[in-house]
CSV table of C-alpha atoms in Angstrom, one decimal:
chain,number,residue,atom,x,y,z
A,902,UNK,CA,0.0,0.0,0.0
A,903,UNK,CA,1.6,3.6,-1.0
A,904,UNK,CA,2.2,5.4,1.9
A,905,UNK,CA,0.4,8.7,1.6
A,906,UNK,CA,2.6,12.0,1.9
A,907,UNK,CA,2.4,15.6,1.9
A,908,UNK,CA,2.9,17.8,-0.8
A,909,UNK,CA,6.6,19.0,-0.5
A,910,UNK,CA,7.7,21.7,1.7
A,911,UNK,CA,4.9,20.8,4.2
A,912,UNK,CA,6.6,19.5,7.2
A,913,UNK,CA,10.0,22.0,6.5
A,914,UNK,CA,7.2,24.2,7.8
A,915,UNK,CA,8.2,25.3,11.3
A,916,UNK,CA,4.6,25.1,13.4
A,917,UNK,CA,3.6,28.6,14.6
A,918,UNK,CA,3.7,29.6,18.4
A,919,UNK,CA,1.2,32.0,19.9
A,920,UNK,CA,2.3,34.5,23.3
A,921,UNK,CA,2.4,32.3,26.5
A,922,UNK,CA,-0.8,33.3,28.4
A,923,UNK,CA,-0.1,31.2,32.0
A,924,UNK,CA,2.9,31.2,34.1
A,925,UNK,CA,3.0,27.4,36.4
A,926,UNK,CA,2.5,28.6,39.6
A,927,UNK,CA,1.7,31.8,39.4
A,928,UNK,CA,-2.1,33.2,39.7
A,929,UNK,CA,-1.8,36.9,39.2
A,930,UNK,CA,-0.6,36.7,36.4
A,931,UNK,CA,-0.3,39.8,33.7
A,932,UNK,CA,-0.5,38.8,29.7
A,933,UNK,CA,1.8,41.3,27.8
A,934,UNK,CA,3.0,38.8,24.9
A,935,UNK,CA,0.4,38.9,22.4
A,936,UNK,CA,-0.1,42.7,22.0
A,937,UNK,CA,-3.7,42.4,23.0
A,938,UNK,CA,-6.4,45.6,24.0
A,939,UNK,CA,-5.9,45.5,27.4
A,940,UNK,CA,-9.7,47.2,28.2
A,941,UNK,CA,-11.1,44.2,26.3
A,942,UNK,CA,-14.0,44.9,23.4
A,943,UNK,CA,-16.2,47.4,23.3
A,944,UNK,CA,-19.5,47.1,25.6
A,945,UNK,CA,-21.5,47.1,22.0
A,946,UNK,CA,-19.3,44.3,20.8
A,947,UNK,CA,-19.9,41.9,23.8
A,948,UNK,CA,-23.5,42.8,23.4
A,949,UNK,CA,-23.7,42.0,19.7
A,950,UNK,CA,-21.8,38.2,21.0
A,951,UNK,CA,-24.9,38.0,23.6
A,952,UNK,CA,-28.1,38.5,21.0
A,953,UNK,CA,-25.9,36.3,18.5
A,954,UNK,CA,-26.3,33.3,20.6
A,955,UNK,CA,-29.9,33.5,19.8
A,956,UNK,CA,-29.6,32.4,16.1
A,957,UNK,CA,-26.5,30.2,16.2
A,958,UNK,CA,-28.8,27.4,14.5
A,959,UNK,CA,-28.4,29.6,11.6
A,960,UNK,CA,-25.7,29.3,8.8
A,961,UNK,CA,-24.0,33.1,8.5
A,962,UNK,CA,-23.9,35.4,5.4
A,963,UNK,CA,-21.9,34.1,2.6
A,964,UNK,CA,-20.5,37.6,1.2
A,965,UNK,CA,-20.1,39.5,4.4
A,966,UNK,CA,-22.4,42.4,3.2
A,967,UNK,CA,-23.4,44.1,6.4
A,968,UNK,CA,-19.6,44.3,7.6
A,969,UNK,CA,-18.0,45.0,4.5
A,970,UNK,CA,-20.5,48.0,4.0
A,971,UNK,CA,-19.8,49.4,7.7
A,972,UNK,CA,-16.1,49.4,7.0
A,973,UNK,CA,-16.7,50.9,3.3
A,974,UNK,CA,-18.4,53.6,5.3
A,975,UNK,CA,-15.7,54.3,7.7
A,976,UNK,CA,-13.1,53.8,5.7
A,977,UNK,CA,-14.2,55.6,2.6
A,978,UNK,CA,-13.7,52.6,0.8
A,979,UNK,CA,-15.8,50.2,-1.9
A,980,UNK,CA,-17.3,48.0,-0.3
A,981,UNK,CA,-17.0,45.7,-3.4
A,982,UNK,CA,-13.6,45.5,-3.1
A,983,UNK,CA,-13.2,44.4,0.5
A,984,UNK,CA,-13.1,40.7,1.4
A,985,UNK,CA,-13.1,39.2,5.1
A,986,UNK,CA,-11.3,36.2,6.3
A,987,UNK,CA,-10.6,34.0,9.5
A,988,UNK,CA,-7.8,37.3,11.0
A,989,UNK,CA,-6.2,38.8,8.8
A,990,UNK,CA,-3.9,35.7,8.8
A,991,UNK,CA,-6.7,33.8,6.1
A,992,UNK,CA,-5.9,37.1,3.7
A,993,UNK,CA,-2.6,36.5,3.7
A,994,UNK,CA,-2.9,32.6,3.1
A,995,UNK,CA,-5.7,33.6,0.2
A,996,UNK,CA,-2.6,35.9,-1.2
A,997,UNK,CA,-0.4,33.3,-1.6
A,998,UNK,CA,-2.4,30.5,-2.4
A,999,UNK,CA,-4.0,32.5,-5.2
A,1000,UNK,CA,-1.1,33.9,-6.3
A,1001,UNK,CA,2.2,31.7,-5.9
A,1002,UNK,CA,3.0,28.2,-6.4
A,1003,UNK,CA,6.5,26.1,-7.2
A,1004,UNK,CA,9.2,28.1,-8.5
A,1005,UNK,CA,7.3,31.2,-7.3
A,1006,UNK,CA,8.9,33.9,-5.0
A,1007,UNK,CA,7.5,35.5,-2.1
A,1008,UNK,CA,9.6,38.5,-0.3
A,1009,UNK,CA,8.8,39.4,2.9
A,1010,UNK,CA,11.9,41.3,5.5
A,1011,UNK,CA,14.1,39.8,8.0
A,1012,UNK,CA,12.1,40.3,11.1
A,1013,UNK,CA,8.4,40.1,9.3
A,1014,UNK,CA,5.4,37.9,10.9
A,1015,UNK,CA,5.9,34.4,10.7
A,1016,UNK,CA,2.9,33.3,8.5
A,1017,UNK,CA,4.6,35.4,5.4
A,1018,UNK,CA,6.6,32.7,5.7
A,1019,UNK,CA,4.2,29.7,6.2
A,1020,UNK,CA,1.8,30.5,3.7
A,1021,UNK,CA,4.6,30.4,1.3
A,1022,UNK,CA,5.5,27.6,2.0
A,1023,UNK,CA,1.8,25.9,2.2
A,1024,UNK,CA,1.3,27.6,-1.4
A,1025,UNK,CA,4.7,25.7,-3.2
A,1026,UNK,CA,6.8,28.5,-3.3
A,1027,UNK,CA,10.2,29.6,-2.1
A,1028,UNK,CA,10.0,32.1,0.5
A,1029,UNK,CA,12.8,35.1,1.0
A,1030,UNK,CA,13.7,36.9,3.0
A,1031,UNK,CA,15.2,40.1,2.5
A,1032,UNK,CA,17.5,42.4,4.8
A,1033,UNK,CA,16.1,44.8,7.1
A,1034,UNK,CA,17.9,48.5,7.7
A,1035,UNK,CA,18.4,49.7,11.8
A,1036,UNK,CA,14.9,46.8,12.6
A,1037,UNK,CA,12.7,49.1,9.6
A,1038,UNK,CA,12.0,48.0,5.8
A,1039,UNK,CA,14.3,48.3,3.4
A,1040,UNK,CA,13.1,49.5,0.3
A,1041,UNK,CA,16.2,49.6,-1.9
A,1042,UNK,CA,17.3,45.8,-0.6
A,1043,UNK,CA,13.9,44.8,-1.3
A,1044,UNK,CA,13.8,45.8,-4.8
A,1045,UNK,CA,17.3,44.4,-5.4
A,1046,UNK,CA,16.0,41.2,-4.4
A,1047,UNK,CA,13.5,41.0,-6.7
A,1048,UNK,CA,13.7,38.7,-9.8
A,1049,UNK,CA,11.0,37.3,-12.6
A,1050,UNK,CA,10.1,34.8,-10.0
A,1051,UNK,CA,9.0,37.2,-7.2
A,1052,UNK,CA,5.1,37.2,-7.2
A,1053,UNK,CA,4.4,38.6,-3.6
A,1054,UNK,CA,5.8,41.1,-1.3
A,1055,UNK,CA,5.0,41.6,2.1
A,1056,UNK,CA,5.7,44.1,4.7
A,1057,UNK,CA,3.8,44.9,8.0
A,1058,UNK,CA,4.0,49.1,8.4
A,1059,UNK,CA,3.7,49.5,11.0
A,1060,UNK,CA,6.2,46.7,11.7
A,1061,UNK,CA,5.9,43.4,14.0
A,1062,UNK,CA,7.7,42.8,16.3
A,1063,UNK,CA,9.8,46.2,16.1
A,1064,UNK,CA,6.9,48.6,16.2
A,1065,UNK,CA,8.6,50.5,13.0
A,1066,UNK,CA,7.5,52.5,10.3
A,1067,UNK,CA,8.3,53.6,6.5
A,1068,UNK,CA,6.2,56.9,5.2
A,1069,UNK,CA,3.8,56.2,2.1
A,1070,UNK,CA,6.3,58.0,0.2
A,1071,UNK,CA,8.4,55.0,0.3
A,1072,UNK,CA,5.5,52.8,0.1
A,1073,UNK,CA,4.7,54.0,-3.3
A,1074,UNK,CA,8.4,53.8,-4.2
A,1075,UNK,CA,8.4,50.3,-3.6
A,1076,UNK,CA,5.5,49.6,-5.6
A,1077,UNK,CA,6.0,51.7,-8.3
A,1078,UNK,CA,9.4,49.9,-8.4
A,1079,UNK,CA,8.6,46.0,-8.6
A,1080,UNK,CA,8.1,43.5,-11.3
A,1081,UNK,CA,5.6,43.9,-13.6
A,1082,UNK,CA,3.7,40.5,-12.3
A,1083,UNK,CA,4.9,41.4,-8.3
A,1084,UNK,CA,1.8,42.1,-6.0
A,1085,UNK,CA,2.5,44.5,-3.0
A,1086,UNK,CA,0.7,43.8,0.1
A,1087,UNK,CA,0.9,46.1,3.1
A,1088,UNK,CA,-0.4,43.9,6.6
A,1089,UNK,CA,-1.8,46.7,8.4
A,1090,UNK,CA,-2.4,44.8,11.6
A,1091,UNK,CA,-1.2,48.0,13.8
A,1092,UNK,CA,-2.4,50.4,11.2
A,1093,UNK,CA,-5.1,52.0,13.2
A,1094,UNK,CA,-2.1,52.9,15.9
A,1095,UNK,CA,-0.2,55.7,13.5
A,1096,UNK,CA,-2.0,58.5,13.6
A,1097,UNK,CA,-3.4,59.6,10.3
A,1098,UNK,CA,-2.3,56.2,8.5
A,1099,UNK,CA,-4.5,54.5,6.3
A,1100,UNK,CA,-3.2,51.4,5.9
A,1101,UNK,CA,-2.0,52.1,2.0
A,1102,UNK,CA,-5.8,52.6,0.8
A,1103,UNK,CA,-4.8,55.5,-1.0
A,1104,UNK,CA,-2.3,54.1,-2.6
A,1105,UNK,CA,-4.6,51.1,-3.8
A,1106,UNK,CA,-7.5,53.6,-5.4
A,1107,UNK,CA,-4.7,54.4,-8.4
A,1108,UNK,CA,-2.8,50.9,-8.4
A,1109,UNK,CA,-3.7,47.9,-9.3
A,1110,UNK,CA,-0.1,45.8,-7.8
A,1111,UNK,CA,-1.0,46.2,-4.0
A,1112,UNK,CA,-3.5,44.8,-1.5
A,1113,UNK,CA,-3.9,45.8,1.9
A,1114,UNK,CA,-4.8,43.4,5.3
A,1115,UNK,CA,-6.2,44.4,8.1
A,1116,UNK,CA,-7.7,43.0,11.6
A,1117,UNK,CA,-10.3,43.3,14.3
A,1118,UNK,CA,-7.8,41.5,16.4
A,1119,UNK,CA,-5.4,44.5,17.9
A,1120,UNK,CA,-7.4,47.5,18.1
A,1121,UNK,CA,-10.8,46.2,18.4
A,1122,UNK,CA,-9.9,43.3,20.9
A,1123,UNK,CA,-11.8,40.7,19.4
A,1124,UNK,CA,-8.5,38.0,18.8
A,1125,UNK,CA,-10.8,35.6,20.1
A,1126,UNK,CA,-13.1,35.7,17.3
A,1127,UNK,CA,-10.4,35.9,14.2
A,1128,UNK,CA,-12.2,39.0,12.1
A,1129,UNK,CA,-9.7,39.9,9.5
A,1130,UNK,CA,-10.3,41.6,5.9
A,1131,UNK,CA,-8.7,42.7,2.8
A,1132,UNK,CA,-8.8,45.5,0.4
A,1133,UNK,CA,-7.4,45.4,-3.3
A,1134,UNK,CA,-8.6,45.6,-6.3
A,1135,UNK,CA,-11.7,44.5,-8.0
A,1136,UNK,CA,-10.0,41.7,-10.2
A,1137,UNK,CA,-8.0,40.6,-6.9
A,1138,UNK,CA,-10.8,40.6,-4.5
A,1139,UNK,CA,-12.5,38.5,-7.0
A,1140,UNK,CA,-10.2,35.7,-7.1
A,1141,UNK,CA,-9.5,35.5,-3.5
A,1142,UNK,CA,-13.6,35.2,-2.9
A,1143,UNK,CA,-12.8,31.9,-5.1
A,1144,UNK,CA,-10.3,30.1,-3.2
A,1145,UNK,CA,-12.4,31.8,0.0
A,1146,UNK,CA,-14.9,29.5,1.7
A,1147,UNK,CA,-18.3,30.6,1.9
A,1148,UNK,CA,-18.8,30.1,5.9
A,1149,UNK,CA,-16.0,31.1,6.7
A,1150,UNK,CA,-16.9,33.7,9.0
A,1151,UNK,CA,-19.2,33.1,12.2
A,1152,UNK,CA,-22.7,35.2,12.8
A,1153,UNK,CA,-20.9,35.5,16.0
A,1154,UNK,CA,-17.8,36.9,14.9
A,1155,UNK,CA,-19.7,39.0,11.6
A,1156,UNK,CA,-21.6,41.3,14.5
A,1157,UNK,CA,-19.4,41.7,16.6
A,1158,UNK,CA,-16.5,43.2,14.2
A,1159,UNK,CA,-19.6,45.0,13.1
A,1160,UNK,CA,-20.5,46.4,16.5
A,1161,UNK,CA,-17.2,47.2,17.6
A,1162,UNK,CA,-16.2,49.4,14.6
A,1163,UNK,CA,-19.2,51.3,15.1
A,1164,UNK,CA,-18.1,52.6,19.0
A,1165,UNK,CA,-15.7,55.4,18.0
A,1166,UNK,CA,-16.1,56.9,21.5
A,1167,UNK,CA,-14.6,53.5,22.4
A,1168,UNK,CA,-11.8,53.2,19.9
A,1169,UNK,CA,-11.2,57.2,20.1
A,1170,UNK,CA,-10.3,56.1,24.1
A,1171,UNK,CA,-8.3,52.9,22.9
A,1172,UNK,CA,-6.3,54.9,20.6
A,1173,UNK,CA,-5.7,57.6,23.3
A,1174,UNK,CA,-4.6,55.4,26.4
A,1175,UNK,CA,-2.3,53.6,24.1
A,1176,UNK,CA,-0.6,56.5,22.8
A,1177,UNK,CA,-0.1,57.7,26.3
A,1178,UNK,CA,0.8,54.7,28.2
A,1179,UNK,CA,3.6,53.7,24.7
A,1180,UNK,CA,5.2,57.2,25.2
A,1181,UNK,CA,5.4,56.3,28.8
A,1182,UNK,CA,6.7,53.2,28.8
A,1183,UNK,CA,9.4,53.8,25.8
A,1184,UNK,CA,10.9,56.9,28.0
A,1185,UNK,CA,10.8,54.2,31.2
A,1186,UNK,CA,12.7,51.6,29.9
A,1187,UNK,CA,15.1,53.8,27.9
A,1188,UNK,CA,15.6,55.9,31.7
A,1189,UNK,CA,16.8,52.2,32.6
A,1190,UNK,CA,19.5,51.9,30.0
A,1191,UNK,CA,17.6,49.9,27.3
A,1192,UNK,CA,17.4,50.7,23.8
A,1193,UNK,CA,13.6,51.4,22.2
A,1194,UNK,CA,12.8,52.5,19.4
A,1195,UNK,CA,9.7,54.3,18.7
A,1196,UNK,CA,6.9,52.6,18.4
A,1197,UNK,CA,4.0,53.0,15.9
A,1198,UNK,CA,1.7,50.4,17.2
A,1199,UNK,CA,0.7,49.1,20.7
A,1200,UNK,CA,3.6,47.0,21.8
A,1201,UNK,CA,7.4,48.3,22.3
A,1202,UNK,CA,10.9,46.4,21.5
A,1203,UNK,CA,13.0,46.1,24.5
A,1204,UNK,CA,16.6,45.6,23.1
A,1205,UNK,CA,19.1,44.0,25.8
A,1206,UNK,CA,23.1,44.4,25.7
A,1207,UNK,CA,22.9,40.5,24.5
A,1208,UNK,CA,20.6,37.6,23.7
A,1209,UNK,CA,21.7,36.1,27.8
A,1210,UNK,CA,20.1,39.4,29.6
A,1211,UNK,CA,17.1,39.6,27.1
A,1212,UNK,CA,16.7,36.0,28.6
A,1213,UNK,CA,17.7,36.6,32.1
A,1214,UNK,CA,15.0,39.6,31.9
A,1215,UNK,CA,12.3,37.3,30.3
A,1216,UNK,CA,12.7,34.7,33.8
A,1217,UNK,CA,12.8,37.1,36.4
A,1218,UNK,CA,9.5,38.7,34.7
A,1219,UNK,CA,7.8,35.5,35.1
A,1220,UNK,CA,8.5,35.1,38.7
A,1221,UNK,CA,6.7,38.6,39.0
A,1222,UNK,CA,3.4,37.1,37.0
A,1223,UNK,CA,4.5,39.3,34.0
A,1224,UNK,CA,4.6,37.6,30.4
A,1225,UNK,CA,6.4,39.2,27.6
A,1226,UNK,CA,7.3,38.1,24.5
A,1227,UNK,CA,10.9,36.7,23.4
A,1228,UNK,CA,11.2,37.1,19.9
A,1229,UNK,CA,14.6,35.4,19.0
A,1230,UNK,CA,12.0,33.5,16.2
A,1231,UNK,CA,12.2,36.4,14.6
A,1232,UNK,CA,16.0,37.3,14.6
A,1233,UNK,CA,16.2,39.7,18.0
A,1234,UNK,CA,17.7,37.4,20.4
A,1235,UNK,CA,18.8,40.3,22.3
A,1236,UNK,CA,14.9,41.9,22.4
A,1237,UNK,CA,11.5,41.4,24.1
A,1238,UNK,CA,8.7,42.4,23.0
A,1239,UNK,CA,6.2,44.0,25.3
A,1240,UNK,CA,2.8,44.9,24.6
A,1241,UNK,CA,1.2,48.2,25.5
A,1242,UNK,CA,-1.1,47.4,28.9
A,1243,UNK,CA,-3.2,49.6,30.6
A,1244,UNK,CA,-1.0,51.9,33.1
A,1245,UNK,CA,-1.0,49.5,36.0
A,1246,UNK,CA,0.6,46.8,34.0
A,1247,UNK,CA,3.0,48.9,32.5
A,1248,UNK,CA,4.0,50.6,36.2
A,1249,UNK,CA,4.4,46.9,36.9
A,1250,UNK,CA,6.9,45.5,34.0
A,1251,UNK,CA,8.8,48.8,34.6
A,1252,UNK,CA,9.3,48.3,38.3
A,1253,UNK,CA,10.4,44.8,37.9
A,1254,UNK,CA,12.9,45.1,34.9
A,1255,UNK,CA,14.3,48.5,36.9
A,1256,UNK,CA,14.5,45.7,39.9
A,1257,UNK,CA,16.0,43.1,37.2
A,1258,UNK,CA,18.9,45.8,36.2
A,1259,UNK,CA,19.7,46.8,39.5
A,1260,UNK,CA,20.3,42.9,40.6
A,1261,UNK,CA,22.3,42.7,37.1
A,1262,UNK,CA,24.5,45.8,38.3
């Protein structure tokens, strides 16, 4: 009997791993690994999740309508060219599987999110990475890596984990620059973070080479329910929508993303808190001797003398009920990552890495 395999390049994919959310031992315990809202979702959101239970006999919407109409309208977008997914993680899986294959390229920079990567690799195609300048996209090494097998490049802005950011100006320099058959696609996962930032839609109204992905996950604080979505062009949207199932968003999950982008007082005081308490915390941490740069989203890089304190740092964190996020997976050994909480939390991961550094002294 054959012995049934894989297609190849499945298992050289490396399996993805979320922020640690328990500590053994430890009850009081304060998540700052997976840049989460720390106020939770929006009162209206948690409502719409309550009257969905009601009809969860019932199959959802196949197209999304309702949603993709409420962020047309806040967005100033057409609605006819957005497309939702399972996070914004689905998009970026559509992306490739639509668009790459074997001996297909797909660029993405040295310290960019994991499932650039992984999807590549599920798609066929030979992933590559590309050299980053001072933690923040490259532009010029980008385009010099490209060749008539590149089909996809992706770059978060602003960046994960480094909390970076490159102006549209370079944006539009970058796509104006690639390969004729080369998509551009800007993961705008933080994009809501950078004040006046729209996540590259501009750019998309007059070119037909870039897509943008974004997510209810960050901002909204609904990573429970995976609400992700995806603007591009007409012709792109409608082949994604093919390789797209057509349930494969919950009722559930459809209101609430719904609900939740429709409290601005709420988001207005997510957006503010955040800005605040990042400021805050970058000037702490730098006061302590340790190298941040500044952040355009809702976490902040903490960059050690070497990989050994970074790890150091990490254990005695955990013995204070504090998780943070190591990110030597994504070439900073020397770095944690640590997510924007509200100001208690951040008082707290202050106080103990100022008690770490004056132990390490």
């Amino acid at each position: 009997m054959t012995r049934m395999e894989p297609q190849p390049g499945i298992m050289d994919i490396a399996l993805y791993v979320g922020g640690a959310s328990q500590i053994a031992g430890v009850s009081d315990v304060v998540k700052l690994s997976s840049n989460e809202n720390p106020f939770g979702p929006s009162p209206a959101a948690i409502a719409a999740v309550e009257r969905s239970a009601r009809n969860l006999h019932r199959y959802p919407s196949t197209d999304h309508a309702s949603l993709r109409a409420a962020l047309a309208d806040v967005h100033g977008l057409d609605a006819a060219r957005i497309i939702c997914g399972v996070g914004s993680d689905e998009i970026i899986h559509f992306l490739c599987q639509a668009y790459a294959g074997p001996g297909d390229e797909v660029l993405y920079t040295q310290h960019g999110f994991a499932m650039y990567r992984i999807s590549a690799m599920a798609a066929g195609a030979t992933p590559v990475e590309v050299a980053e300048r001072d933690r923040t996209v490259d532009v010029d090494a980008i385009l010099a890596a490209c060749t008539e097998h590149t089909r996809l490049v992706f770059i978060a802005n602003p960046a994960n984990p480094t909390g970076t950011f490159i102006q549209l100006g370079e944006v539009e320099r970058l796509a104006e620059g690639l390969p004729e058959q080369c998509l551009l696609v800007l993961d705008g996962a933080y994009a809501e973070f950078e004040e006046g930032y729209d996540g590259g839609a501009a750019l998309i109204e007059h070119r037909d080479n870039v897509a943008m992905t974004r997510t209810f996950s960050k901002l909204y604080g609904l990573g429970g329910l995976r609400v992700g979505w995806g603007y591009a062009s007409r012709d792109i949207i409608d082949v994604l929508n093919r390789v797209r199932g057509p349930f494969n968003l919950s009722s559930t999950a459809l209101e609430a993303a719904e609900a939740a982008l429709g409290d601005h007082a709420y988001v207005e005081k997510c957006l503010a808190e955040n800005a605040k308490m990042r400021s805050w915390l970058t000037e702490a941490l730098r006061g302590l001797g340790i190298g941040v740069d500044d952040s355009h989203a809702n976490f902040v890089l903490a960059r050690f003398s070497d990989p050994a304190e970074a790890d150091a740092c990490e254990a005695h964190l955990k013995t204070q009920g504090l998780i943070v996020r190591k990110v030597a997976g994504y070439k900073l050994p020397e770095a944690l990552r640590i997510t924007v909480g509200d100001e208690s939390a951040c008082r707290r991961v202050v106080h103990a890495i100022g008690q770490f550094k004056a132990v390490a002294e």
